[in-house]
Coordinates of C-alpha atoms in Angstrom, one line a residue:
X1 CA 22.0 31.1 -89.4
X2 CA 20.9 27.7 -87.5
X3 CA 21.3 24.4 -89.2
X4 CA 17.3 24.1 -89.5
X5 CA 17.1 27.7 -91.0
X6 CA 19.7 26.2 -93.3
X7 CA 18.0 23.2 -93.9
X8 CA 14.5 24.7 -94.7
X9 CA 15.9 27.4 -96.8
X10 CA 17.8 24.7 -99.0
X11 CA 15.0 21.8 -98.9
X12 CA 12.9 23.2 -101.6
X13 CA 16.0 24.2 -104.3
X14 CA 18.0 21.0 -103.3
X15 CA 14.8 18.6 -103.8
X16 CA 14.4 20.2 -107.5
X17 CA 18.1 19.2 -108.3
X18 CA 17.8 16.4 -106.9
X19 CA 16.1 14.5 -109.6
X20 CA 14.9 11.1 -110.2
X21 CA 16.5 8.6 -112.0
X22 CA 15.3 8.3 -115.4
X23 CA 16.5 6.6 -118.7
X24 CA 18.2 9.9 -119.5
X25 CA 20.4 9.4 -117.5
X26 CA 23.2 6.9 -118.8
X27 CA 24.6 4.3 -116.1
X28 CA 27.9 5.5 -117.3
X29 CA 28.0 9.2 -117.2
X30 CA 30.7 10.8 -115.5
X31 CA 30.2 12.9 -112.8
X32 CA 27.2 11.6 -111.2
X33 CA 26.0 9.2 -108.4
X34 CA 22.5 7.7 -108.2
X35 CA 21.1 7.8 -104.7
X36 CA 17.7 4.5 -103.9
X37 CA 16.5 5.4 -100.9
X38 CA 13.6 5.1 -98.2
X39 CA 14.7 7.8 -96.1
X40 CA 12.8 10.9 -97.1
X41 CA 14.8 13.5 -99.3
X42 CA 13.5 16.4 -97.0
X43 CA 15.8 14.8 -94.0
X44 CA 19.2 15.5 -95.9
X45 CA 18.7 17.0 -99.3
X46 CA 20.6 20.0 -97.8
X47 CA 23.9 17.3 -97.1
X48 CA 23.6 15.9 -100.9
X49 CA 23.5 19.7 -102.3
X50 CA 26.6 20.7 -100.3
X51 CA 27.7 17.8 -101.2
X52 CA 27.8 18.7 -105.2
X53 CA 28.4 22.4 -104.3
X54 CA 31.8 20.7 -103.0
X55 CA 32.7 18.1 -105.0
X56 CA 30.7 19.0 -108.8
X57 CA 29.4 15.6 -108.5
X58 CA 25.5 15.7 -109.6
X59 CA 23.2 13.6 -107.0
X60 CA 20.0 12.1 -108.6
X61 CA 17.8 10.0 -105.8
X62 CA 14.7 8.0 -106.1
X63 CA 12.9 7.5 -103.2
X64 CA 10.4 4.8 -102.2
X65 CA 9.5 3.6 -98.6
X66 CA 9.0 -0.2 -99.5
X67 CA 10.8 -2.3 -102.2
X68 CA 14.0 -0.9 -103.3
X69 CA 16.7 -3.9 -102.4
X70 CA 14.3 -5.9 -104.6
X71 CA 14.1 -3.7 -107.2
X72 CA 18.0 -3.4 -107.5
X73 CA 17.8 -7.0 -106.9
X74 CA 15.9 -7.8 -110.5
X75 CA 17.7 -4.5 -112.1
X76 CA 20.8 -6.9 -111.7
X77 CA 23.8 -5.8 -113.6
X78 CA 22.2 -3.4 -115.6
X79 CA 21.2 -1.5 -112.3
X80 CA 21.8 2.1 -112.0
X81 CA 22.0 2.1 -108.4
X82 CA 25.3 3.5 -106.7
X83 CA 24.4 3.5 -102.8
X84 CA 21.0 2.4 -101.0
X85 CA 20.5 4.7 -97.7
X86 CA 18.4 2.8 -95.8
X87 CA 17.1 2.9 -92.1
X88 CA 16.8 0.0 -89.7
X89 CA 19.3 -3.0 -89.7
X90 CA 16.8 -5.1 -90.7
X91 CA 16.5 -3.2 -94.0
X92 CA 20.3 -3.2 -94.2
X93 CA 20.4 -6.7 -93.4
X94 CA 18.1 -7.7 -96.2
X95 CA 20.2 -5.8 -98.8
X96 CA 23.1 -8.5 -97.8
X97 CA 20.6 -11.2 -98.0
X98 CA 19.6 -10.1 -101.6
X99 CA 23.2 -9.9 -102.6
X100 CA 23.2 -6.5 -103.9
X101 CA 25.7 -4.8 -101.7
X102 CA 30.0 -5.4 -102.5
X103 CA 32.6 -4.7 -99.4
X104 CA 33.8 -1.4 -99.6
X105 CA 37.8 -0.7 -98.0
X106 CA 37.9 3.1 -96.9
X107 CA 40.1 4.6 -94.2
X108 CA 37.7 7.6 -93.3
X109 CA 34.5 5.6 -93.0
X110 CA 36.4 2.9 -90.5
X111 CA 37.9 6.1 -88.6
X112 CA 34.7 7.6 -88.5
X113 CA 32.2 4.7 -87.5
X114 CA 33.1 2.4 -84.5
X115 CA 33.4 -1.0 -85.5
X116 CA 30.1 -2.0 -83.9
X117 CA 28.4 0.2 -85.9
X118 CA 29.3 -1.4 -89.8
X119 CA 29.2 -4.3 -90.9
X120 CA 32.5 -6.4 -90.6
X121 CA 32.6 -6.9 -94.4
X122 CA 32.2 -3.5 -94.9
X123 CA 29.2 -3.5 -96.7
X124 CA 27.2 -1.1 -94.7
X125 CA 28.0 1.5 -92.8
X126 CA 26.1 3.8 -90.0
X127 CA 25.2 6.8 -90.8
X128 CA 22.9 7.6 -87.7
X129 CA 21.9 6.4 -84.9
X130 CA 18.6 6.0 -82.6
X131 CA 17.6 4.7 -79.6
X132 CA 14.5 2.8 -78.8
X133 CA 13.5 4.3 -75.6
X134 CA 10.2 4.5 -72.9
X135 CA 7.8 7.6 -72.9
X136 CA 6.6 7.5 -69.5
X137 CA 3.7 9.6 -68.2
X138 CA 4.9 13.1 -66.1
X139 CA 2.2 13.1 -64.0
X140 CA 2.1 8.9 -63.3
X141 CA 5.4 7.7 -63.5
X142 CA 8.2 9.0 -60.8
X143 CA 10.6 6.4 -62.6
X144 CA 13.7 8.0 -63.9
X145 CA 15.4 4.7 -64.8
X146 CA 14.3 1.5 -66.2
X147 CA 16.0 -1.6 -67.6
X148 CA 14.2 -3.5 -71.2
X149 CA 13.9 -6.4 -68.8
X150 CA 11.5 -4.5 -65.9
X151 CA 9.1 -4.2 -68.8
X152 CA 8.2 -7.7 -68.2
X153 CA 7.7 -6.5 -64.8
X154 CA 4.0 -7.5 -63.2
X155 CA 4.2 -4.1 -61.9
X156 CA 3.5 -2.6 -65.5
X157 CA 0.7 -4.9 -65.8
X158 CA -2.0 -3.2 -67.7
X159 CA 0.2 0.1 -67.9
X160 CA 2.4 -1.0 -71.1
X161 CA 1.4 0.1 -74.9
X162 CA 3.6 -0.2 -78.4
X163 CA 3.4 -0.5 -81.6
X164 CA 3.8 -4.2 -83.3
X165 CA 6.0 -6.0 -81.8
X166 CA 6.7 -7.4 -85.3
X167 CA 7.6 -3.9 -86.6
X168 CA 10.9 -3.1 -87.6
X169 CA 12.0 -1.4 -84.7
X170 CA 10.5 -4.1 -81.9
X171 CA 12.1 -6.7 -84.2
X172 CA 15.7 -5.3 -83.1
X173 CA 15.3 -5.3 -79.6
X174 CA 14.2 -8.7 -79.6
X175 CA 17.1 -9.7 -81.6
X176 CA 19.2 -7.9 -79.3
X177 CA 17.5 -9.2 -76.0
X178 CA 18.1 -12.6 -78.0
X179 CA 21.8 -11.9 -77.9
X180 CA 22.0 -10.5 -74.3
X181 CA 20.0 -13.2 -72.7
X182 CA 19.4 -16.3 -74.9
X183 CA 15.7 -17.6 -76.7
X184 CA 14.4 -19.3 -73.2
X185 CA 14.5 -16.0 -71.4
X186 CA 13.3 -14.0 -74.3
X187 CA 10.4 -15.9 -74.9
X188 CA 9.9 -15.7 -71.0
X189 CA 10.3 -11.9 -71.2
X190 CA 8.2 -11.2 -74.1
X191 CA 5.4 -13.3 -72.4
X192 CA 5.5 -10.7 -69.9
X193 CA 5.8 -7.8 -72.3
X194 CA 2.3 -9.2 -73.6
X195 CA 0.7 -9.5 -70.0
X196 CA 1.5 -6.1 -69.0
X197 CA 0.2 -4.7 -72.2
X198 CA -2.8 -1.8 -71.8
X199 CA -4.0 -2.3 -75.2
X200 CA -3.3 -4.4 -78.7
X201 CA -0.3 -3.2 -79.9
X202 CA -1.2 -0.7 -82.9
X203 CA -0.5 2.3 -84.5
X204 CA 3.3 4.2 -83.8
X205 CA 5.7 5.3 -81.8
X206 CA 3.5 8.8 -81.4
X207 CA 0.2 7.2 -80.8
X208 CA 2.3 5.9 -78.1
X209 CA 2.7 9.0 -76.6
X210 CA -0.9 9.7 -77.5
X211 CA -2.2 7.2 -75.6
X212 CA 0.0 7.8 -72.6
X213 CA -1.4 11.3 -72.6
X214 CA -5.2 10.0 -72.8
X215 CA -4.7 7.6 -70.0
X216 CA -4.8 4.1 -71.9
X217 CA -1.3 3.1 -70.4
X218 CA 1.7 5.2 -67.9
X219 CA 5.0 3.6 -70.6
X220 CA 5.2 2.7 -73.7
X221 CA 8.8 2.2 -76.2
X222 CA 9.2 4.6 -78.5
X223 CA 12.0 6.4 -80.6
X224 CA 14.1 9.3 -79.1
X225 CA 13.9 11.3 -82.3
X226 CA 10.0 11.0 -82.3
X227 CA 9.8 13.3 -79.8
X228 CA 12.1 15.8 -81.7
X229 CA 9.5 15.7 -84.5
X230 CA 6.0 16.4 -82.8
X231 CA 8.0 18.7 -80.1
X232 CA 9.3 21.2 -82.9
X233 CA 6.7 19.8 -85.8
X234 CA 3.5 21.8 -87.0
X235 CA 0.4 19.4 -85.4
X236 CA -0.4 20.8 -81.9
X237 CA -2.2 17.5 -81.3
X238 CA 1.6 16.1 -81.5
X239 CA 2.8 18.5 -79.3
X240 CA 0.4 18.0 -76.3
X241 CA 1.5 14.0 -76.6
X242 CA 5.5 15.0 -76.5
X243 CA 4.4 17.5 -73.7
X244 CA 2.5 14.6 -71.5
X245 CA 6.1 12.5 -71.8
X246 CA 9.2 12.2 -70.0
X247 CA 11.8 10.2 -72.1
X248 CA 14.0 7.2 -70.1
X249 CA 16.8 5.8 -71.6
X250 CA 16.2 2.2 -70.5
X251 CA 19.5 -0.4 -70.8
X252 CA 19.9 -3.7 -70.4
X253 CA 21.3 -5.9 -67.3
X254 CA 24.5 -4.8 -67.0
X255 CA 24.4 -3.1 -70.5
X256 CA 23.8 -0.5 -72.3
X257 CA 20.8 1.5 -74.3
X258 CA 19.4 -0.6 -77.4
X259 CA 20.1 1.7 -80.5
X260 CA 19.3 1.0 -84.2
X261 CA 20.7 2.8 -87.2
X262 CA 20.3 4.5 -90.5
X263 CA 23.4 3.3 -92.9
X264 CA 24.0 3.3 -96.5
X265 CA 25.7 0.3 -98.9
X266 CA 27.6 0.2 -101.8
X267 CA 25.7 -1.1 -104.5
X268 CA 26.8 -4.3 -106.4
X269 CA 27.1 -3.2 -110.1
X270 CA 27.6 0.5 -108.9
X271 CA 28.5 2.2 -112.1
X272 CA 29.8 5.1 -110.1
X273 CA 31.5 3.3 -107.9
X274 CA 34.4 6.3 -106.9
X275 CA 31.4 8.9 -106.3
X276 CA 29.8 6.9 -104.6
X277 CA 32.2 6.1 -101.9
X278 CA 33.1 9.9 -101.9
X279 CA 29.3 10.2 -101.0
X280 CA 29.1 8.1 -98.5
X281 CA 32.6 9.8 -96.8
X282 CA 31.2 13.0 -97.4
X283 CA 28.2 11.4 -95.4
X284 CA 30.1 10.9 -92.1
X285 CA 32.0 14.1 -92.3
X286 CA 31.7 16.6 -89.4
X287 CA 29.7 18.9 -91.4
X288 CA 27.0 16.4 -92.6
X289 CA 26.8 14.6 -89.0
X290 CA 25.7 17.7 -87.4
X291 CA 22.9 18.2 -90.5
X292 CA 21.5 14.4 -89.6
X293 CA 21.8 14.6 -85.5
X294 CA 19.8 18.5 -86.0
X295 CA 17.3 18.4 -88.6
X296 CA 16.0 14.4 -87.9
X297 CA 17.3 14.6 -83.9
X298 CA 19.2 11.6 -84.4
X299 CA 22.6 10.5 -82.6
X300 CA 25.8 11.2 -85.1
X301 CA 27.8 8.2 -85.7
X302 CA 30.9 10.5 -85.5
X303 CA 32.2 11.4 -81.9
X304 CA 32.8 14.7 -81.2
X305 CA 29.4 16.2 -83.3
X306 CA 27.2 17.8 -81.2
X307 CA 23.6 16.4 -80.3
X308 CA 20.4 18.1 -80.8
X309 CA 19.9 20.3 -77.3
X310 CA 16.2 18.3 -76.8
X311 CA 17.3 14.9 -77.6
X312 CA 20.9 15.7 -75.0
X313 CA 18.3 16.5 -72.5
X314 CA 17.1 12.9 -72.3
X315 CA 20.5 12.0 -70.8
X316 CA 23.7 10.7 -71.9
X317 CA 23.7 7.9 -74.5
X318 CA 25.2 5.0 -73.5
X319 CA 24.8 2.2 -76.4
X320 CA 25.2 -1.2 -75.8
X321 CA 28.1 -2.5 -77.0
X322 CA 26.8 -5.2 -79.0
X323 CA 27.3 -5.2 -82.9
X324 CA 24.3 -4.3 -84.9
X325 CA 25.4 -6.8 -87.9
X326 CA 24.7 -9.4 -84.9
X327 CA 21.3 -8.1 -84.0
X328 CA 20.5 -8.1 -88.0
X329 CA 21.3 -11.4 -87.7
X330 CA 19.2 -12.5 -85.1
X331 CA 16.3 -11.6 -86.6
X332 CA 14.5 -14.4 -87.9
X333 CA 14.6 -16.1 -84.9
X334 CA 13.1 -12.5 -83.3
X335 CA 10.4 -12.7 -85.4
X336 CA 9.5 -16.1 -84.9
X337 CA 9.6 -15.5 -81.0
X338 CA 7.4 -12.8 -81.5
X339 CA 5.2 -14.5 -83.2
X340 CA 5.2 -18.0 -81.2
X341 CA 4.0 -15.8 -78.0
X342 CA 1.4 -13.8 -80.1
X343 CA 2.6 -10.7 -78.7
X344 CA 0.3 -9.0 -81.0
X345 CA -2.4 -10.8 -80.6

């Protein structure tokens, strides 16, 4: 049986024992770990049941999308949080911010992650990996390589769309172009992101590809594993935008591809502290890698996992070296670039 078969025969059963923390459940019992996270359940519910199947540790989660590092925030010590999986480092960054997270020491988390890909205090760690990419038209675009800096290229002018260049996700590569190339050339290069644009930047990754498809623009940045979801995902609309797309791994000036991550932290007052950190290991094992890079086409944190066959035909990954605790860093100063060129205006 395939991983997805797996996965969608499990999703149901594992999502009904996964429950949500209540007051019934005591802070202190033994044999549990409480789960926060933004990350829908559906994407590895299967990893947290094998994960009790294997160790008799009970999983409860809640999940939200928005507000959950404040919300542990004012639980404070009497918070029944163990581990926040998050996605974005900007989400991960703000947990440090907020002072919610402690260092965590563990030999199998350090040999599974490289170093550029936790933070140096341990108190995040990757759990995935995606790359922020360009969805170029088949039929307009002959380009099989780009660099982030040729988007500023007058030669896109008019051809460009993305979403807001304040997002999450936009917010990173500016950090990171930040950190390859200084603030004067970043502002210089998102000026010219915002004169080659075909369109306000709006909607996501896949109206992206949507509007590639109806003409409005030829590239656009978008998310590798988007194109794993409305590829293999029920909406034909979806499809016939993934179908219009070829997918470039761009780099930067004598760099690498720009990738983001998924990563979970050890809570502060963590009243399960020793199931959580067997969670999180469990998390980067072999077995649960191949669950995250298969069911959400994401890139495993661990070498040697295999990648998801339509996300390995994009080409190989080559991430840029730089450390993603530096690009969370960088943010603010992102943001206020971003926003002192009115890139989405």
């Amino acid at each position: 049986m395939s991983v997805r078969a797996f996965v969608n025969r499990l999703v149901l059963g594992a999502l009904g024992s996964t429950a949500l923390i209540a007051a019934s459940v005591p802070a202190s019992a033994q044999g549990v770990v409480n789960v926060y996270t933004n990350r829908e359940p559906g994407l590895y519910s299967s990893t947290l049941d094998e994960f009790t199947k294997a160790t008799g540790i009970k999983v409860n989660a809640i999940f939200s999308e928005q507000g959950l590092s404040e919300r542990i925030k004012a639980e404070g010590e009497n918070s029944p949080a163990d581990v926040l999986i998050t996605v974005d480092i900007g989400r991960l960054q703000e947990a440090l911010d907020l002072g919610i997270t402690q260092p965590l020491k563990s030999q199998a988390l350090e040999a599974a992650i490289p170093a550029q890909l936790r933070d140096p205090e341990g108190r995040w760690f990757a759990l995935s990996m995606r790359a922020r990419s360009v969805y170029a038209s088949k039929d307009r675009v002959k380009d099989t390589a780009i660099t982030y800096e040729d988007l500023a290229d007058p030669k896109w002018k008019g051809k460009l769309c993305t979403r807001s260049f304040q997002h999450q996700y936009n917010i990173a590569l500016t950090a990171a172009m930040i950190l390859k190339h200084g603030e004067a050339k970043t502002e210089e290069w998102l000026k010219g992101i915002k004169a080659n644009l075909a369109k306000k930047p709006s909607g996501g990754d896949r109206d992206v590809a949507k509007d590639i498809m109806a003409g409005v623009c030829d590239i656009g940045l978008g998310n590798t594993y988007y194109v794993g979801l409305m590829t293999n995902g029920t909406n034909l609309d979806q499809k016939k935008w993934a179908e219009a797309i070829h997918v470039i791994l761009p780099t930067f000036q004598n760099g690498g591809t720009h990738v983001n991550v998924s990563g979970a932290a050890l809570m502060k007052h963590a009243p399960n502290k020793a199931n959580a950190v067997k969670l999180m290991e469990y998390m980067t094992s072999p077995e649960a890698q191949h669950v995250f890079a298969d069911v959400n086409y994401e890139y495993p944190v661990r070498a040697g996992v295999a990648i998801n066959p339509l996300i390995k035909s994009f080409g190989d990954l080559k991430a840029d070296p730089m450390t993603i605790s530096a690009i969370g860093k960088a943010r603010a100063k992102a943001s206020e670039l971003v926003d002192k060129v009115g890139v989405d205006r």
